[in-house]
Coordinates of C-alpha atoms in Angstrom, one line a residue:
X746 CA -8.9 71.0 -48.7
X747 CA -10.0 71.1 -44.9
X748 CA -7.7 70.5 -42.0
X749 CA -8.6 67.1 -41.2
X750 CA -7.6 66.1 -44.5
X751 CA -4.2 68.3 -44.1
X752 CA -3.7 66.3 -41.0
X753 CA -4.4 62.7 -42.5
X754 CA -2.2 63.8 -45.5
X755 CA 0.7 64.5 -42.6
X756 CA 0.0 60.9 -41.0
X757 CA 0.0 59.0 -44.2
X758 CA 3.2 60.8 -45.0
X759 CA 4.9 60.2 -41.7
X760 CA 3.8 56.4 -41.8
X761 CA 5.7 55.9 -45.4
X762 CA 8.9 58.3 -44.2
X763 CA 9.0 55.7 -41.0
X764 CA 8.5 52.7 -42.4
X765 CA 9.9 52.5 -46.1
X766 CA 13.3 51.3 -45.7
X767 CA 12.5 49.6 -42.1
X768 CA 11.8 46.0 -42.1
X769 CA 8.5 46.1 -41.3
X770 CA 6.7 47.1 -45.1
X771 CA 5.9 50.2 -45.8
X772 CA 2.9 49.4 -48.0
X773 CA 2.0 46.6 -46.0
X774 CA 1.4 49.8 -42.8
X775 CA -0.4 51.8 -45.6
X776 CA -3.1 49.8 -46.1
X777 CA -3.5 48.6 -43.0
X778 CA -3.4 52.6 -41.9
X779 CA -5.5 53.9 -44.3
X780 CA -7.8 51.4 -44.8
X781 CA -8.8 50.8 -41.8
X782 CA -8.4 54.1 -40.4
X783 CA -8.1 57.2 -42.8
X784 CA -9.9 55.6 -45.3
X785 CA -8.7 58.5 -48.2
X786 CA -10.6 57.1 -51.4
X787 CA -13.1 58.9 -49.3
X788 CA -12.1 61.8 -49.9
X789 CA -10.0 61.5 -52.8
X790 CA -11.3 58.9 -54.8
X791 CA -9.6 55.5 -55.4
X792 CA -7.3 56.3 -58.3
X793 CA -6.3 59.6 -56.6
X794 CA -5.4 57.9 -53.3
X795 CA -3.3 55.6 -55.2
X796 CA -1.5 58.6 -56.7
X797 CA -1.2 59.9 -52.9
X798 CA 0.8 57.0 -51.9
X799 CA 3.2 57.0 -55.0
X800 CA 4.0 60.8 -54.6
X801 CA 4.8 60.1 -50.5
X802 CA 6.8 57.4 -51.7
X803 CA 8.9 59.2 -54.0
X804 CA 9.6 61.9 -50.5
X805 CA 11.3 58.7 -48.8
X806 CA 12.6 57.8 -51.8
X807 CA 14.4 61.2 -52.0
X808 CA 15.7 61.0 -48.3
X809 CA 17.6 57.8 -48.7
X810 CA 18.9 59.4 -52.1
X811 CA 20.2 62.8 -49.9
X812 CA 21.9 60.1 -47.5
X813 CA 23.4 58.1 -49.8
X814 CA 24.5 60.7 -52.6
X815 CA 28.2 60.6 -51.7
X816 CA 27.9 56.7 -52.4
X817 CA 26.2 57.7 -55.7
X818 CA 28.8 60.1 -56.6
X819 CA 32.1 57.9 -55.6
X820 CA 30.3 55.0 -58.6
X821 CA 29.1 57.5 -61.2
X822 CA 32.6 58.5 -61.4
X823 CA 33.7 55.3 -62.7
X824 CA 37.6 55.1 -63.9
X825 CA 38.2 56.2 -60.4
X826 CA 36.0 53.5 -58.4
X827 CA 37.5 51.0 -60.9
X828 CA 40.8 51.9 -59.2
X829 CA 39.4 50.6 -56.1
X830 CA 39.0 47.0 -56.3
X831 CA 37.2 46.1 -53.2
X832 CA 34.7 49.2 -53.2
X833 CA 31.2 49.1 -54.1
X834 CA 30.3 49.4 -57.8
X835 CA 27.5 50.6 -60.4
X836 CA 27.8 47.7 -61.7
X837 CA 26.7 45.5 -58.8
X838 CA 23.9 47.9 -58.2
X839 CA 22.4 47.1 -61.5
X840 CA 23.2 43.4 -61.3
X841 CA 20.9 44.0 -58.1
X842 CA 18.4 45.6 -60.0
X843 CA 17.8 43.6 -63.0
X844 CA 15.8 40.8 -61.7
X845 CA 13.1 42.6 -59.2
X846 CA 13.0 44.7 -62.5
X847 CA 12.1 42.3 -64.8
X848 CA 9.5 40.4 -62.8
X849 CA 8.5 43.6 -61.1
X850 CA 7.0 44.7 -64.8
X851 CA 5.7 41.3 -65.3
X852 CA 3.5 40.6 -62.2
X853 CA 2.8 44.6 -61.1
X854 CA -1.0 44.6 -62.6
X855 CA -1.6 41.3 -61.2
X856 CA -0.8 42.4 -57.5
X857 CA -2.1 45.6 -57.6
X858 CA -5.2 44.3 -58.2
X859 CA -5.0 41.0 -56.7
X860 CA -2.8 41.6 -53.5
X861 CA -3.6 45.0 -52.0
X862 CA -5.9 43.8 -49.3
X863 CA -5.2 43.8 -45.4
X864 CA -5.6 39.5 -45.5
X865 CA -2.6 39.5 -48.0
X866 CA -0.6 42.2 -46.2
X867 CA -1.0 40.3 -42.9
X868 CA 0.4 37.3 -44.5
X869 CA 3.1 39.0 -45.8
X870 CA 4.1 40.3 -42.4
X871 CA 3.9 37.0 -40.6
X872 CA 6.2 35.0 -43.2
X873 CA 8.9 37.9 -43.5
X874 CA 8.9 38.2 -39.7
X875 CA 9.6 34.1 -39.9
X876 CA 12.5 35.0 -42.5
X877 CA 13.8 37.8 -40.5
X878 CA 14.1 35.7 -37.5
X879 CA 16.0 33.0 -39.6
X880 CA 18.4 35.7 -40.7
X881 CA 19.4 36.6 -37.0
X882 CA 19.5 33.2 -36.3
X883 CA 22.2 32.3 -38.9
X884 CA 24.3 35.4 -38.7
X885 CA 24.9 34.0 -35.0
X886 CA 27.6 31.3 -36.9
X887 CA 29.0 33.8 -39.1
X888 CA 32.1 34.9 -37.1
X889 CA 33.6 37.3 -39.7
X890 CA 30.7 39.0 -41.7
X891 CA 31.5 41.0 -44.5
X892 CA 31.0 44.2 -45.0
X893 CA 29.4 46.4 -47.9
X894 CA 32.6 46.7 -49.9
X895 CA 32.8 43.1 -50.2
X896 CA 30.1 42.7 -52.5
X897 CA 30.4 40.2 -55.3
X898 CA 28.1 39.6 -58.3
X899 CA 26.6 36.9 -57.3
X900 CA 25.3 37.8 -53.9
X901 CA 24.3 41.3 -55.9
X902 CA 22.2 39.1 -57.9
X903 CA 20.9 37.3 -55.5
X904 CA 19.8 39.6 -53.0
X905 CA 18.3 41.8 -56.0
X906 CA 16.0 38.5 -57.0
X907 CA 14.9 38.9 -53.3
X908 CA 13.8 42.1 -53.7
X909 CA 11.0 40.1 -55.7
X910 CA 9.6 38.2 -52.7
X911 CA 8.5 41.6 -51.5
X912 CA 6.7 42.2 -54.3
X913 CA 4.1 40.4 -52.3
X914 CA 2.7 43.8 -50.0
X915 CA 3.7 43.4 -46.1
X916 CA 6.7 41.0 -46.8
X917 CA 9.2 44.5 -46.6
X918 CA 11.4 45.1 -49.9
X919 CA 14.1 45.8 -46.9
X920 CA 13.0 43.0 -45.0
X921 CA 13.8 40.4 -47.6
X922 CA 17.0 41.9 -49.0
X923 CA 18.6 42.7 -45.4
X924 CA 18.0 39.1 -44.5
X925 CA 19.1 37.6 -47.3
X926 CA 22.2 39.7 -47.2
X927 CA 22.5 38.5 -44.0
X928 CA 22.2 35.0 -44.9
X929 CA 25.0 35.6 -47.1
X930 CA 27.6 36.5 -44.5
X931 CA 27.5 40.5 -44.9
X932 CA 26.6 42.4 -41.5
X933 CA 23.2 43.6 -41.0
X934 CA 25.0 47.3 -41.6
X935 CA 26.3 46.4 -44.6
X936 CA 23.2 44.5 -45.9
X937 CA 21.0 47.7 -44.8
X938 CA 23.3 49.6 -47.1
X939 CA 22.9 47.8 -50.0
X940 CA 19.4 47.3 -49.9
X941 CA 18.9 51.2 -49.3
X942 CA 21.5 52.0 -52.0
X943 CA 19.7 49.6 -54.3
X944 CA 16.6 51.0 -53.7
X945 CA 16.6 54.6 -54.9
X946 CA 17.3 54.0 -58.5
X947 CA 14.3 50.6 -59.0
X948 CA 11.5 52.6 -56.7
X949 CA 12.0 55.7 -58.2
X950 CA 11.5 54.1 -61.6
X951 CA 8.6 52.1 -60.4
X952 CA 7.1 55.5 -58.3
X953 CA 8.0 57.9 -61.5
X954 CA 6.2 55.2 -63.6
X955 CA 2.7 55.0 -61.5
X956 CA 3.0 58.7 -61.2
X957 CA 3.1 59.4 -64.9
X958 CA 0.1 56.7 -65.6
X959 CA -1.9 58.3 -62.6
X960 CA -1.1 62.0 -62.8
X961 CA -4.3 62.6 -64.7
X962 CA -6.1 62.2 -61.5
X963 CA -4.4 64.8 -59.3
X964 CA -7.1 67.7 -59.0
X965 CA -6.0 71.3 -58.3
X966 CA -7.7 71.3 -54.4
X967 CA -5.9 67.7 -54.1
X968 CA -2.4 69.7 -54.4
X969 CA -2.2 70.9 -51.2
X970 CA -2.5 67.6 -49.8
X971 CA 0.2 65.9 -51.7
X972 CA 2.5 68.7 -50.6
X973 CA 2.5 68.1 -47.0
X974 CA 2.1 64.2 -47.6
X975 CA 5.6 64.6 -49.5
X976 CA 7.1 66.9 -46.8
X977 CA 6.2 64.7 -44.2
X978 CA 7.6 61.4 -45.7
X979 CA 11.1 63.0 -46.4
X980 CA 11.6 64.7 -43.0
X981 CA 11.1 61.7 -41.4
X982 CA 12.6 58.9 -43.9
X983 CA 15.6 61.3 -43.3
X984 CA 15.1 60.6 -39.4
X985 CA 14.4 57.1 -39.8
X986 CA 17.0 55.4 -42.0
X987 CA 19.8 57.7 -39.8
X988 CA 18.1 56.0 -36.9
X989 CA 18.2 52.7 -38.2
X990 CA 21.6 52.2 -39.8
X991 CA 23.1 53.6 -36.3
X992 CA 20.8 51.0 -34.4
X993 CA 20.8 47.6 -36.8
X994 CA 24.2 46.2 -35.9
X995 CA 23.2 46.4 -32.5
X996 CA 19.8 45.5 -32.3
X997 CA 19.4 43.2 -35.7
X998 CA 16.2 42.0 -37.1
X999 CA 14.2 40.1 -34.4
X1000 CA 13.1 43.6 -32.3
X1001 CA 11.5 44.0 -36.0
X1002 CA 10.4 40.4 -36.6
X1003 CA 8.6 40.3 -33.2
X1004 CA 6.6 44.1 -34.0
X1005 CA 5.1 42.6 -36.8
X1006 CA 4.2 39.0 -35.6
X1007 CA 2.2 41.5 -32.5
X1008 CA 1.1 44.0 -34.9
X1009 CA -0.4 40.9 -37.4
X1010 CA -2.0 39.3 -34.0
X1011 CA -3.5 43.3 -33.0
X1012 CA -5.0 43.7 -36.7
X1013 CA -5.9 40.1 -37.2
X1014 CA -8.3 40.6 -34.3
X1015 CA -9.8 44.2 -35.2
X1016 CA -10.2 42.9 -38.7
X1017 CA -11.6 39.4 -37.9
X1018 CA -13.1 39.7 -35.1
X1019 CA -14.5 43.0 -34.8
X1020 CA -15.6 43.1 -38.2
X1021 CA -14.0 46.1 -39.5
X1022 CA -12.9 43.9 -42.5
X1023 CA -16.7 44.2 -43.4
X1024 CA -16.9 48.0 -42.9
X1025 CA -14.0 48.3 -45.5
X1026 CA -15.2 45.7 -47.9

């Protein structure tokens, strides 16, 4: 593979390490990056470049997992955590999980092949920037929030079904879940944790799942690429979800909200009105 491909392989990566577990939507930033921009089914070929992005998934994927193994290892171990009444659980983790699962297997072909288009990702920006807002706006009345270790069922359920609003790309798995966490009196820390924690296990599954179906497509030359693609996702999802669990009780959601309603505006004119939505149809 030549450089310039090397060096796309490193943005791409570097985009998905930044932005999975922000609010903003990691694969709503991936299409709107590559394309309009990289354009790698040039290169690669369409099912190829769909491997791509599931492999630099799995390298954020695996960040969050490094950070949040002692978190892992305190429920695995489960006589002890059951000790601890007012701790986190396994069990609210996959009370989380069951319902984005579920209609995550349902409706996957239908938005891969109906939603993965910069139109549909700039909605999907501009109505979870609207919820995000709401969420700061609310947590303004909540005097006490709770914290991570105060996690019932219910609101484990609950913000696990609104994992499924982002199944619609550029709404922001962590967009959703953080703010409805938020509307449910946790902290914006404590709703970042859950979400992350929650995370690792369903988009692994999902990423192991797409790579299995897709691995077929990966050609010897295309190897190198994926390497640094994964490399560069991890190294900086490690940098970015340390970053932003230090930062979110302080700075919240709107800082977030207000990126994408500008960034929706910036492509909404380059796409629209310059008609690059032309050049990549």
């Amino acid at each position: 593979m030549i450089i310039t491909e090397l060096i796309k392989a490193i943005i791409l990566g570097i985009v998905e390490g930044l932005t999975e577990f922000a609010p903003v939507s990691s694969t709503g930033h991936q299409i709107l990056v590559d394309d309009m921009w990289l354009k790698s089914t040039s290169f690669l070929g369409s099912e190829s470049a769909f491997t791509f992005k599931v492999v630099i998934q799995l390298g954020s994927i695996l960040a969050a997992a490094w950070i949040f193994r002692s978190r892992y290892i305190e429920m695995l171990h489960i006589k002890k955590n059951e000790q601890k009444k007012h701790r986190l659980k396994l069990s609210h983790i996959i009370v989380g999980l069951v319902p984005a699962g579920i209609l995550g297997l349902l409706f996957d072909d239908f938005i891969e092949e109906h939603l993965f288009s910069v139109p549909t990702v700039l909605i999907g920006l501009l109505l979870g920037a609207i919820y995000m807002i709401g969420a700061d706006i609310y947590s303004k009345r909540v005097p006490n929030p709770h914290k991570v270790d105060d996690m019932n069922y219910p609101k484990a359920f609950v913000i696990g079904l609104s994992q499924a609003i982002a199944l619609w790309p550029g709404f922001s798995r962590s967009g959703s879940t953080i703010s409805t966490g938020v509307f449910l009196k946790l902290d914006h820390k404590a709703a970042s944790d859950f979400t992350f924690i929650m995370a690792v296990p369903i988009m692994f599954a999902a990423s192991a799942k797409a790579l299995l179906g897709n691995i077929q497509f990966i050609t010897l030359d295309q190897i190198p690429f994926y390497v640094v693609g994964f490399i560069a996702s991890f190294i900086f999802g490690l940098i970015s979800i340390k970053l932003f669990l230090k930062l979110i009780n302080r700075v919240k959601l709107i800082p977030f909200a207000i990126y994408r309603i500008i960034l929706v505006i910036i492509i909404a004119i380059a796409y629209f009105g310059f008609g690059i939505g032309q050049n990549i149809g």
